[in-house]
mmCIF file of N, CA and C and ligand atoms in Angstrom:
data_model
loop_
_atom_site.group_PDB
_atom_site.id
_atom_site.type_symbol
_atom_site.label_atom_id
_atom_site.label_comp_id
_atom_site.label_asym_id
_atom_site.label_seq_id
_atom_site.Cartn_x
_atom_site.Cartn_y
_atom_site.Cartn_z
ATOM 1 N N UNK N 1 39.792 3.474 -22.885
ATOM 2 C CA UNK N 1 39.882 2.717 -21.632
ATOM 3 C C UNK N 1 40.820 1.514 -21.833
ATOM 4 N N UNK N 2 41.773 1.344 -20.956
ATOM 5 C CA UNK N 2 42.696 0.201 -21.083
ATOM 6 C C UNK N 2 41.993 -1.074 -20.590
ATOM 7 N N UNK N 3 42.572 -2.215 -20.912
ATOM 8 C CA UNK N 3 42.010 -3.488 -20.428
ATOM 9 C C UNK N 3 41.972 -3.500 -18.899
ATOM 10 N N UNK N 4 43.026 -2.911 -18.313
ATOM 11 C CA UNK N 4 43.102 -2.864 -16.842
ATOM 12 C C UNK N 4 41.960 -2.012 -16.262
ATOM 13 N N UNK N 5 41.759 -0.830 -16.888
ATOM 14 C CA UNK N 5 40.667 0.054 -16.444
ATOM 15 C C UNK N 5 39.313 -0.660 -16.554
ATOM 16 N N UNK N 6 39.148 -1.365 -17.685
ATOM 17 C CA UNK N 6 37.859 -2.041 -17.919
ATOM 18 C C UNK N 6 37.628 -3.114 -16.869
ATOM 19 N N UNK N 7 38.665 -3.880 -16.534
ATOM 20 C CA UNK N 7 38.430 -4.950 -15.556
ATOM 21 C C UNK N 7 38.245 -4.387 -14.155
ATOM 22 N N UNK N 8 38.885 -3.243 -13.847
ATOM 23 C CA UNK N 8 38.660 -2.601 -12.545
ATOM 24 C C UNK N 8 37.216 -2.110 -12.453
ATOM 25 N N UNK N 9 36.748 -1.472 -13.532
ATOM 26 C CA UNK N 9 35.375 -0.951 -13.555
ATOM 27 C C UNK N 9 34.345 -2.087 -13.491
ATOM 28 N N UNK N 10 34.629 -3.176 -14.221
ATOM 29 C CA UNK N 10 33.716 -4.333 -14.206
ATOM 30 C C UNK N 10 33.635 -4.919 -12.788
ATOM 31 N N UNK N 11 34.763 -5.039 -12.122
ATOM 32 C CA UNK N 11 34.780 -5.580 -10.752
ATOM 33 C C UNK N 11 33.991 -4.670 -9.813
ATOM 34 N N UNK N 12 34.120 -3.350 -9.992
ATOM 35 C CA UNK N 12 33.384 -2.400 -9.147
ATOM 36 C C UNK N 12 31.876 -2.544 -9.367
ATOM 37 N N UNK N 13 31.484 -2.594 -10.635
ATOM 38 C CA UNK N 13 30.055 -2.730 -10.941
ATOM 39 C C UNK N 13 29.505 -4.056 -10.421
ATOM 40 N N UNK N 14 30.302 -5.131 -10.554
ATOM 41 C CA UNK N 14 29.834 -6.433 -10.068
ATOM 42 C C UNK N 14 29.711 -6.444 -8.545
ATOM 43 N N UNK N 15 30.554 -5.675 -7.883
ATOM 44 C CA UNK N 15 30.432 -5.549 -6.423
ATOM 45 C C UNK N 15 29.091 -4.941 -6.055
ATOM 46 N N UNK N 16 28.700 -3.921 -6.815
ATOM 47 C CA UNK N 16 27.393 -3.290 -6.575
ATOM 48 C C UNK N 16 26.256 -4.273 -6.863
ATOM 49 N N UNK N 17 26.375 -4.995 -7.960
ATOM 50 C CA UNK N 17 25.341 -5.996 -8.297
ATOM 51 C C UNK N 17 25.228 -7.030 -7.171
ATOM 52 N N UNK N 18 26.350 -7.488 -6.652
ATOM 53 C CA UNK N 18 26.324 -8.488 -5.567
ATOM 54 C C UNK N 18 25.626 -7.932 -4.326
ATOM 55 N N UNK N 19 25.888 -6.661 -4.007
ATOM 56 C CA UNK N 19 25.214 -6.038 -2.855
ATOM 57 C C UNK N 19 23.707 -5.950 -3.080
ATOM 58 N N UNK N 20 23.316 -5.556 -4.285
ATOM 59 C CA UNK N 20 21.885 -5.440 -4.600
ATOM 60 C C UNK N 20 21.221 -6.824 -4.546
ATOM 61 N N UNK N 21 21.890 -7.839 -5.107
ATOM 62 C CA UNK N 21 21.327 -9.200 -5.073
ATOM 63 C C UNK N 21 21.152 -9.675 -3.633
ATOM 64 N N UNK N 22 22.112 -9.345 -2.780
ATOM 65 C CA UNK N 22 22.004 -9.731 -1.362
ATOM 66 C C UNK N 22 20.802 -9.035 -0.723
ATOM 67 N N UNK N 23 20.632 -7.750 -1.039
ATOM 68 C CA UNK N 23 19.495 -7.003 -0.484
ATOM 69 C C UNK N 23 18.178 -7.616 -0.969
ATOM 70 N N UNK N 24 18.114 -7.988 -2.250
ATOM 71 C CA UNK N 24 16.893 -8.595 -2.793
ATOM 72 C C UNK N 24 16.568 -9.899 -2.075
ATOM 73 N N UNK N 25 17.594 -10.707 -1.824
ATOM 74 C CA UNK N 25 17.368 -11.985 -1.132
ATOM 75 C C UNK N 25 16.834 -11.736 0.278
ATOM 76 N N UNK N 26 17.420 -10.753 0.960
ATOM 77 C CA UNK N 26 16.947 -10.465 2.320
ATOM 78 C C UNK N 26 15.520 -9.917 2.311
ATOM 79 N N UNK N 27 15.225 -9.057 1.355
ATOM 80 C CA UNK N 27 13.865 -8.508 1.245
ATOM 81 C C UNK N 27 12.850 -9.611 0.941
ATOM 82 N N UNK N 28 13.223 -10.500 0.022
ATOM 83 C CA UNK N 28 12.310 -11.598 -0.318
ATOM 84 C C UNK N 28 12.106 -12.535 0.868
ATOM 85 N N UNK N 29 13.187 -12.784 1.608
ATOM 86 C CA UNK N 29 13.064 -13.650 2.792
ATOM 87 C C UNK N 29 12.086 -13.033 3.790
ATOM 88 N N UNK N 30 12.171 -11.717 3.999
ATOM 89 C CA UNK N 30 11.246 -11.041 4.921
ATOM 90 C C UNK N 30 9.816 -11.102 4.394
ATOM 91 N N UNK N 31 9.667 -10.904 3.084
ATOM 92 C CA UNK N 31 8.310 -10.969 2.502
ATOM 93 C C UNK N 31 7.715 -12.354 2.707
ATOM 94 N N UNK N 32 8.516 -13.410 2.453
ATOM 95 C CA UNK N 32 7.984 -14.774 2.595
ATOM 96 C C UNK N 32 7.716 -15.123 4.063
ATOM 97 N N UNK N 33 8.488 -14.559 4.991
ATOM 98 C CA UNK N 33 8.187 -14.775 6.414
ATOM 99 C C UNK N 33 6.816 -14.172 6.744
ATOM 100 N N UNK N 34 6.547 -13.003 6.168
ATOM 101 C CA UNK N 34 5.269 -12.327 6.399
ATOM 102 C C UNK N 34 4.120 -13.110 5.743
ATOM 103 N N UNK N 35 4.318 -13.539 4.497
ATOM 104 C CA UNK N 35 3.231 -14.261 3.820
ATOM 105 C C UNK N 35 3.002 -15.636 4.459
ATOM 106 N N UNK N 36 4.025 -16.198 5.093
ATOM 107 C CA UNK N 36 3.834 -17.452 5.845
ATOM 108 C C UNK N 36 2.782 -17.216 6.946
ATOM 109 N N UNK N 37 2.919 -16.081 7.631
ATOM 110 C CA UNK N 37 1.948 -15.750 8.688
ATOM 111 C C UNK N 37 0.563 -15.498 8.103
ATOM 112 N N UNK N 38 0.530 -14.845 6.923
ATOM 113 C CA UNK N 38 -0.765 -14.620 6.249
ATOM 114 C C UNK N 38 -1.396 -15.969 5.904
ATOM 115 N N UNK N 39 -0.582 -16.895 5.396
ATOM 116 C CA UNK N 39 -1.081 -18.233 5.031
ATOM 117 C C UNK N 39 -1.659 -18.963 6.235
ATOM 118 N N UNK N 40 -0.977 -18.866 7.374
ATOM 119 C CA UNK N 40 -1.458 -19.525 8.593
ATOM 120 C C UNK N 40 -2.760 -18.880 9.076
ATOM 121 N N UNK N 41 -2.805 -17.542 9.006
ATOM 122 C CA UNK N 41 -4.024 -16.815 9.401
ATOM 123 C C UNK N 41 -5.196 -17.191 8.499
ATOM 124 N N UNK N 42 -4.941 -17.233 7.186
ATOM 125 C CA UNK N 42 -6.007 -17.588 6.249
ATOM 126 C C UNK N 42 -6.491 -19.014 6.494
ATOM 127 N N UNK N 43 -5.565 -19.940 6.731
ATOM 128 C CA UNK N 43 -5.952 -21.339 6.966
ATOM 129 C C UNK N 43 -6.801 -21.442 8.236
ATOM 130 N N UNK N 44 -6.361 -20.763 9.297
ATOM 131 C CA UNK N 44 -7.108 -20.780 10.572
ATOM 132 C C UNK N 44 -8.504 -20.197 10.415
ATOM 133 N N UNK N 45 -8.624 -19.172 9.561
ATOM 134 C CA UNK N 45 -9.888 -18.441 9.398
ATOM 135 C C UNK N 45 -10.694 -18.934 8.203
ATOM 136 N N UNK N 46 -10.252 -20.027 7.598
ATOM 137 C CA UNK N 46 -10.926 -20.595 6.414
ATOM 138 C C UNK N 46 -11.098 -19.582 5.288
ATOM 139 N N UNK N 47 -10.087 -18.746 5.116
ATOM 140 C CA UNK N 47 -10.101 -17.782 3.997
ATOM 141 C C UNK N 47 -9.395 -18.417 2.800
ATOM 142 N N UNK N 48 -9.818 -18.080 1.571
ATOM 143 C CA UNK N 48 -9.178 -18.681 0.392
ATOM 144 C C UNK N 48 -7.728 -18.210 0.230
ATOM 145 N N UNK N 49 -6.857 -19.067 -0.313
ATOM 146 C CA UNK N 49 -5.444 -18.697 -0.486
ATOM 147 C C UNK N 49 -5.251 -17.440 -1.341
ATOM 148 N N UNK N 50 -6.020 -17.307 -2.406
ATOM 149 C CA UNK N 50 -5.825 -16.177 -3.328
ATOM 150 C C UNK N 50 -6.891 -15.098 -3.109
ATOM 151 N N UNK N 51 -6.486 -13.856 -3.352
ATOM 152 C CA UNK N 51 -7.399 -12.718 -3.291
ATOM 153 C C UNK N 51 -7.112 -11.863 -4.531
ATOM 154 N N UNK N 52 -7.878 -12.142 -5.588
ATOM 155 C CA UNK N 52 -7.600 -11.507 -6.882
ATOM 156 C C UNK N 52 -7.787 -9.987 -6.840
ATOM 157 N N UNK N 53 -8.737 -9.510 -6.035
ATOM 158 C CA UNK N 53 -8.971 -8.056 -5.951
ATOM 159 C C UNK N 53 -7.743 -7.367 -5.341
ATOM 160 N N UNK N 54 -7.200 -7.974 -4.304
ATOM 161 C CA UNK N 54 -5.967 -7.446 -3.674
ATOM 162 C C UNK N 54 -4.817 -7.453 -4.695
ATOM 163 N N UNK N 55 -4.706 -8.544 -5.440
ATOM 164 C CA UNK N 55 -3.638 -8.624 -6.439
ATOM 165 C C UNK N 55 -3.755 -7.518 -7.488
ATOM 166 N N UNK N 56 -4.985 -7.254 -7.921
ATOM 167 C CA UNK N 56 -5.194 -6.169 -8.909
ATOM 168 C C UNK N 56 -4.669 -4.843 -8.362
ATOM 169 N N UNK N 57 -4.982 -4.589 -7.086
ATOM 170 C CA UNK N 57 -4.535 -3.327 -6.474
ATOM 171 C C UNK N 57 -3.006 -3.295 -6.372
ATOM 172 N N UNK N 58 -2.409 -4.419 -5.997
ATOM 173 C CA UNK N 58 -0.938 -4.485 -5.893
ATOM 174 C C UNK N 58 -0.283 -4.249 -7.258
ATOM 175 N N UNK N 59 -0.849 -4.869 -8.291
ATOM 176 C CA UNK N 59 -0.263 -4.729 -9.633
ATOM 177 C C UNK N 59 -0.360 -3.280 -10.111
ATOM 178 N N UNK N 60 -1.520 -2.673 -9.912
ATOM 179 C CA UNK N 60 -1.689 -1.264 -10.314
ATOM 180 C C UNK N 60 -0.656 -0.390 -9.604
ATOM 181 N N UNK N 61 -0.497 -0.623 -8.290
ATOM 182 C CA UNK N 61 0.449 0.184 -7.502
ATOM 183 C C UNK N 61 1.892 -0.061 -7.947
ATOM 184 N N UNK N 62 2.253 -1.348 -8.107
ATOM 185 C CA UNK N 62 3.632 -1.682 -8.494
ATOM 186 C C UNK N 62 3.994 -1.155 -9.884
ATOM 187 N N UNK N 63 3.027 -1.220 -10.798
ATOM 188 C CA UNK N 63 3.285 -0.716 -12.156
ATOM 189 C C UNK N 63 3.569 0.788 -12.100
ATOM 190 N N UNK N 64 2.815 1.497 -11.282
ATOM 191 C CA UNK N 64 3.014 2.937 -11.154
ATOM 192 C C UNK N 64 4.369 3.241 -10.505
ATOM 193 N N UNK N 65 4.690 2.508 -9.428
ATOM 194 C CA UNK N 65 5.997 2.701 -8.779
ATOM 195 C C UNK N 65 7.136 2.412 -9.755
ATOM 196 N N UNK N 66 6.971 1.336 -10.531
ATOM 197 C CA UNK N 66 8.018 0.956 -11.490
ATOM 198 C C UNK N 66 8.222 2.067 -12.514
ATOM 199 N N UNK N 67 7.139 2.561 -13.068
ATOM 200 C CA UNK N 67 7.230 3.622 -14.075
ATOM 201 C C UNK N 67 7.956 4.837 -13.498
ATOM 202 N N UNK N 68 7.570 5.225 -12.291
ATOM 203 C CA UNK N 68 8.218 6.383 -11.653
ATOM 204 C C UNK N 68 9.706 6.143 -11.417
ATOM 205 N N UNK N 69 10.058 4.880 -11.164
ATOM 206 C CA UNK N 69 11.453 4.543 -10.845
ATOM 207 C C UNK N 69 12.291 4.242 -12.083
ATOM 208 N N UNK N 70 11.654 4.266 -13.262
ATOM 209 C CA UNK N 70 12.404 3.970 -14.485
ATOM 210 C C UNK N 70 12.594 2.477 -14.728
ATOM 211 N N UNK N 71 11.728 1.669 -14.097
ATOM 212 C CA UNK N 71 11.753 0.213 -14.307
ATOM 213 C C UNK N 71 10.586 -0.159 -15.225
ATOM 214 N N UNK N 72 10.809 -1.118 -16.114
ATOM 215 C CA UNK N 72 9.765 -1.550 -17.042
ATOM 216 C C UNK N 72 8.559 -2.083 -16.241
ATOM 217 N N UNK N 73 7.369 -1.449 -16.380
ATOM 218 C CA UNK N 73 6.210 -1.911 -15.609
ATOM 219 C C UNK N 73 5.754 -3.317 -15.976
ATOM 220 N N UNK N 74 6.010 -3.715 -17.213
ATOM 221 C CA UNK N 74 5.644 -5.074 -17.634
ATOM 222 C C UNK N 74 6.495 -6.081 -16.853
ATOM 223 N N UNK N 75 7.773 -5.766 -16.710
ATOM 224 C CA UNK N 75 8.666 -6.632 -15.936
ATOM 225 C C UNK N 75 8.226 -6.649 -14.469
ATOM 226 N N UNK N 76 7.898 -5.472 -13.916
ATOM 227 C CA UNK N 76 7.483 -5.391 -12.504
ATOM 228 C C UNK N 76 6.241 -6.247 -12.269
ATOM 229 N N UNK N 77 5.300 -6.201 -13.209
ATOM 230 C CA UNK N 77 4.069 -6.997 -13.065
ATOM 231 C C UNK N 77 4.384 -8.484 -13.123
ATOM 232 N N UNK N 78 5.236 -8.876 -14.073
ATOM 233 C CA UNK N 78 5.615 -10.296 -14.196
ATOM 234 C C UNK N 78 6.295 -10.781 -12.919
ATOM 235 N N UNK N 79 7.180 -9.951 -12.389
ATOM 236 C CA UNK N 79 7.937 -10.301 -11.188
ATOM 237 C C UNK N 79 6.985 -10.487 -10.000
ATOM 238 N N UNK N 80 6.043 -9.535 -9.845
ATOM 239 C CA UNK N 80 5.087 -9.645 -8.733
ATOM 240 C C UNK N 80 4.212 -10.885 -8.902
ATOM 241 N N UNK N 81 3.742 -11.126 -10.124
ATOM 242 C CA UNK N 81 2.899 -12.305 -10.363
ATOM 243 C C UNK N 81 3.654 -13.599 -10.051
ATOM 244 N N UNK N 82 4.939 -13.616 -10.375
ATOM 245 C CA UNK N 82 5.771 -14.799 -10.114
ATOM 246 C C UNK N 82 5.848 -15.057 -8.602
ATOM 247 N N UNK N 83 6.069 -13.998 -7.845
ATOM 248 C CA UNK N 83 6.170 -14.125 -6.389
ATOM 249 C C UNK N 83 4.821 -14.542 -5.796
ATOM 250 N N UNK N 84 3.756 -13.872 -6.242
ATOM 251 C CA UNK N 84 2.434 -14.161 -5.682
ATOM 252 C C UNK N 84 2.010 -15.607 -5.986
ATOM 253 N N UNK N 85 2.340 -16.086 -7.187
ATOM 254 C CA UNK N 85 2.001 -17.481 -7.526
ATOM 255 C C UNK N 85 2.671 -18.443 -6.540
ATOM 256 N N UNK N 86 3.901 -18.163 -6.189
ATOM 257 C CA UNK N 86 4.621 -19.006 -5.221
ATOM 258 C C UNK N 86 3.966 -18.900 -3.836
ATOM 259 N N UNK N 87 3.578 -17.678 -3.453
ATOM 260 C CA UNK N 87 2.915 -17.476 -2.151
ATOM 261 C C UNK N 87 1.602 -18.264 -2.094
ATOM 262 N N UNK N 88 0.827 -18.193 -3.176
ATOM 263 C CA UNK N 88 -0.453 -18.918 -3.196
ATOM 264 C C UNK N 88 -0.207 -20.424 -3.058
ATOM 265 N N UNK N 89 0.830 -20.898 -3.716
ATOM 266 C CA UNK N 89 1.205 -22.319 -3.599
ATOM 267 C C UNK N 89 1.515 -22.654 -2.131
ATOM 268 N N UNK N 90 2.278 -21.786 -1.471
ATOM 269 C CA UNK N 90 2.589 -21.991 -0.042
ATOM 270 C C UNK N 90 1.296 -21.983 0.786
ATOM 271 N N UNK N 91 0.415 -20.996 0.509
ATOM 272 C CA UNK N 91 -0.857 -20.905 1.253
ATOM 273 C C UNK N 91 -1.658 -22.213 1.107
ATOM 274 N N UNK N 92 -1.682 -22.744 -0.123
ATOM 275 C CA UNK N 92 -2.450 -23.979 -0.367
ATOM 276 C C UNK N 92 -1.874 -25.140 0.435
ATOM 277 N N UNK N 93 -0.563 -25.197 0.481
ATOM 278 C CA UNK N 93 0.083 -26.279 1.253
ATOM 279 C C UNK N 93 -0.219 -26.130 2.749
ATOM 280 N N UNK N 94 -0.204 -24.894 3.223
ATOM 281 C CA UNK N 94 -0.515 -24.670 4.649
ATOM 282 C C UNK N 94 -1.965 -25.106 4.918
ATOM 283 N N UNK N 95 -2.886 -24.719 4.015
ATOM 284 C CA UNK N 95 -4.302 -25.059 4.207
ATOM 285 C C UNK N 95 -4.536 -26.569 4.180
ATOM 286 N N UNK N 96 -3.698 -27.268 3.396
ATOM 287 C CA UNK N 96 -3.811 -28.745 3.326
ATOM 288 C C UNK N 96 -3.153 -29.408 4.540
ATOM 289 N N UNK N 97 -2.515 -28.575 5.375
ATOM 290 C CA UNK N 97 -1.860 -29.102 6.568
ATOM 291 C C UNK N 97 -0.514 -29.745 6.305
ATOM 292 N N UNK N 98 0.123 -29.396 5.166
ATOM 293 C CA UNK N 98 1.430 -29.989 4.821
ATOM 294 C C UNK N 98 2.590 -29.126 5.286
HETATM 295 O O1 PRE O 1 -2.691 -10.351 0.883
HETATM 296 C C1 PRE O 1 -3.007 -11.548 0.840
HETATM 297 O O2 PRE O 1 -4.180 -11.909 0.999
HETATM 298 C C2 PRE O 1 -1.992 -12.558 0.586
HETATM 299 O O3 PRE O 1 -2.269 -13.754 0.693
HETATM 300 C C3 PRE O 1 -0.640 -12.108 0.118
HETATM 301 C C4 PRE O 1 -0.541 -12.086 -1.404
HETATM 302 C C5 PRE O 1 0.876 -11.511 -1.717
HETATM 303 O O4 PRE O 1 1.815 -12.310 -1.827
HETATM 304 O O5 PRE O 1 1.007 -10.290 -1.755
HETATM 305 C C6 PRE O 1 -0.674 -13.481 -1.926
HETATM 306 C C7 PRE O 1 -1.850 -13.982 -2.406
HETATM 307 C C8 PRE O 1 -3.051 -13.158 -2.610
HETATM 308 O O6 PRE O 1 -3.731 -13.509 -3.780
HETATM 309 C C9 PRE O 1 -2.737 -11.715 -2.530
HETATM 310 C C10 PRE O 1 -1.585 -11.214 -2.011
#
Protein backbone atom coordinates (compact mmCIF):
# COMPACT_ATOMS: atom_id res chain seq x y z
CA UNK A 1 0.00 0.00 0.00
CA UNK A 2 1.44 3.41 -0.94
CA UNK A 3 1.41 6.35 1.48
CA UNK A 4 -1.27 7.89 -0.73
CA UNK A 5 -3.43 4.74 -0.58
CA UNK A 6 -3.03 4.60 3.19
CA UNK A 7 -4.10 8.20 3.71
CA UNK A 8 -7.09 7.76 1.37
CA UNK A 9 -8.16 4.65 3.28
CA UNK A 10 -7.62 6.37 6.66
CA UNK A 11 -9.77 9.33 5.55
CA UNK A 12 -12.52 6.94 4.40
CA UNK A 13 -12.50 5.03 7.69
CA UNK A 14 -12.49 8.28 9.69
CA UNK A 15 -15.51 9.44 7.70
CA UNK A 16 -17.34 6.32 8.84
CA UNK A 17 -16.23 6.86 12.44
CA UNK A 18 -17.51 10.46 12.30
CA UNK A 19 -20.91 9.26 11.03
CA UNK A 20 -21.13 6.64 13.78
CA UNK A 21 -20.13 9.19 16.45
CA UNK A 22 -22.85 11.54 15.17
CA UNK A 23 -25.41 8.73 15.35
CA UNK A 24 -24.31 7.90 18.92
CA UNK A 25 -24.72 11.53 19.98
CA UNK A 26 -28.20 11.68 18.48
CA UNK A 27 -29.20 8.37 20.09
CA UNK A 28 -27.90 9.50 23.48
CA UNK A 29 -29.71 12.82 23.16
CA UNK A 30 -32.98 10.94 22.51
CA UNK A 31 -32.33 8.60 25.44
CA UNK A 32 -31.69 11.54 27.80
CA UNK A 33 -34.84 13.32 26.56
CA UNK A 34 -36.77 10.16 27.47
CA UNK A 35 -35.10 9.72 30.87
CA UNK A 36 -35.81 13.40 31.62
CA UNK A 37 -39.51 12.53 31.33
CA UNK A 38 -38.98 9.43 33.50
CA UNK A 39 -37.26 11.64 36.11
CA UNK A 40 -40.17 14.09 36.12
CA UNK A 41 -42.70 11.24 36.37
CA UNK A 42 -40.78 9.64 39.24
CA UNK A 43 -40.50 12.96 41.10
CA UNK A 44 -44.24 13.64 40.67
CA UNK A 45 -45.10 10.12 41.85
CA UNK A 46 -42.56 10.08 44.71
CA UNK A 47 -40.75 7.11 43.17
CA UNK A 48 -37.04 6.60 43.98
CA UNK A 49 -34.53 7.77 41.33
CA UNK A 50 -32.87 4.34 41.01
CA UNK A 51 -34.44 0.96 40.29
CA UNK A 52 -31.75 -1.68 40.78
CA UNK A 53 -33.99 -4.58 39.65
CA UNK A 54 -34.64 -2.82 36.33
CA UNK A 55 -30.92 -2.15 35.96
CA UNK A 56 -30.12 -5.84 36.49
CA UNK A 57 -32.53 -6.75 33.70
CA UNK A 58 -31.05 -4.09 31.38
CA UNK A 59 -27.50 -5.28 32.05
CA UNK A 60 -28.39 -8.93 31.41
CA UNK A 61 -30.10 -7.95 28.14
CA UNK A 62 -27.32 -5.60 26.99
CA UNK A 63 -24.59 -8.13 27.75
CA UNK A 64 -26.41 -10.71 25.63
CA UNK A 65 -26.96 -8.24 22.77
CA UNK A 66 -23.30 -7.22 22.94
CA UNK A 67 -22.09 -10.81 22.79
CA UNK A 68 -24.31 -11.53 19.79
CA UNK A 69 -23.05 -8.37 18.07
CA UNK A 70 -19.37 -9.14 18.68
CA UNK A 71 -18.97 -6.34 21.24
CA UNK A 72 -17.18 -6.97 24.55
CA UNK A 73 -20.00 -7.51 27.12
CA UNK A 74 -17.82 -6.12 29.90
CA UNK A 75 -17.47 -2.88 27.94
CA UNK A 76 -21.24 -2.84 27.20
CA UNK A 77 -22.01 -3.21 30.91
CA UNK A 78 -19.56 -0.45 31.88
CA UNK A 79 -21.02 1.84 29.22
CA UNK A 80 -24.60 1.24 30.38
CA UNK A 81 -23.64 1.73 34.04
CA UNK A 82 -21.92 5.01 33.13
CA UNK A 83 -25.06 6.29 31.39
CA UNK A 84 -27.42 5.09 34.12
CA UNK A 85 -25.29 6.74 36.83
CA UNK A 86 -25.67 10.05 35.00
CA UNK A 87 -29.44 9.50 34.60
CA UNK A 88 -29.81 8.79 38.33
CA UNK A 89 -27.90 12.00 39.05
CA UNK A 90 -30.35 13.89 36.79
CA UNK A 91 -33.33 12.18 38.50
CA UNK A 92 -32.00 13.26 41.92
CA UNK A 93 -31.65 16.85 40.78
CA UNK A 94 -35.19 16.83 39.38
CA UNK A 95 -36.52 15.38 42.68
CA UNK A 96 -34.69 18.13 44.61
CA UNK A 97 -36.45 20.65 42.37
CA UNK A 98 -33.20 21.94 40.80
O1 LIG B 1 -36.30 2.86 34.12
C1 LIG B 1 -36.14 3.67 35.05
O2 LIG B 1 -36.75 3.54 36.12
C2 LIG B 1 -35.21 4.77 34.90
O3 LIG B 1 -35.16 5.66 35.75
C3 LIG B 1 -34.28 4.77 33.72
C4 LIG B 1 -32.94 4.11 34.06
C5 LIG B 1 -32.14 4.10 32.73
O4 LIG B 1 -31.41 5.07 32.47
O5 LIG B 1 -32.32 3.17 31.95
C6 LIG B 1 -32.24 4.94 35.10
C7 LIG B 1 -32.27 4.64 36.43
C8 LIG B 1 -32.86 3.40 36.96
O6 LIG B 1 -32.10 2.88 38.01
C9 LIG B 1 -33.11 2.41 35.88
C10 LIG B 1 -33.12 2.72 34.56
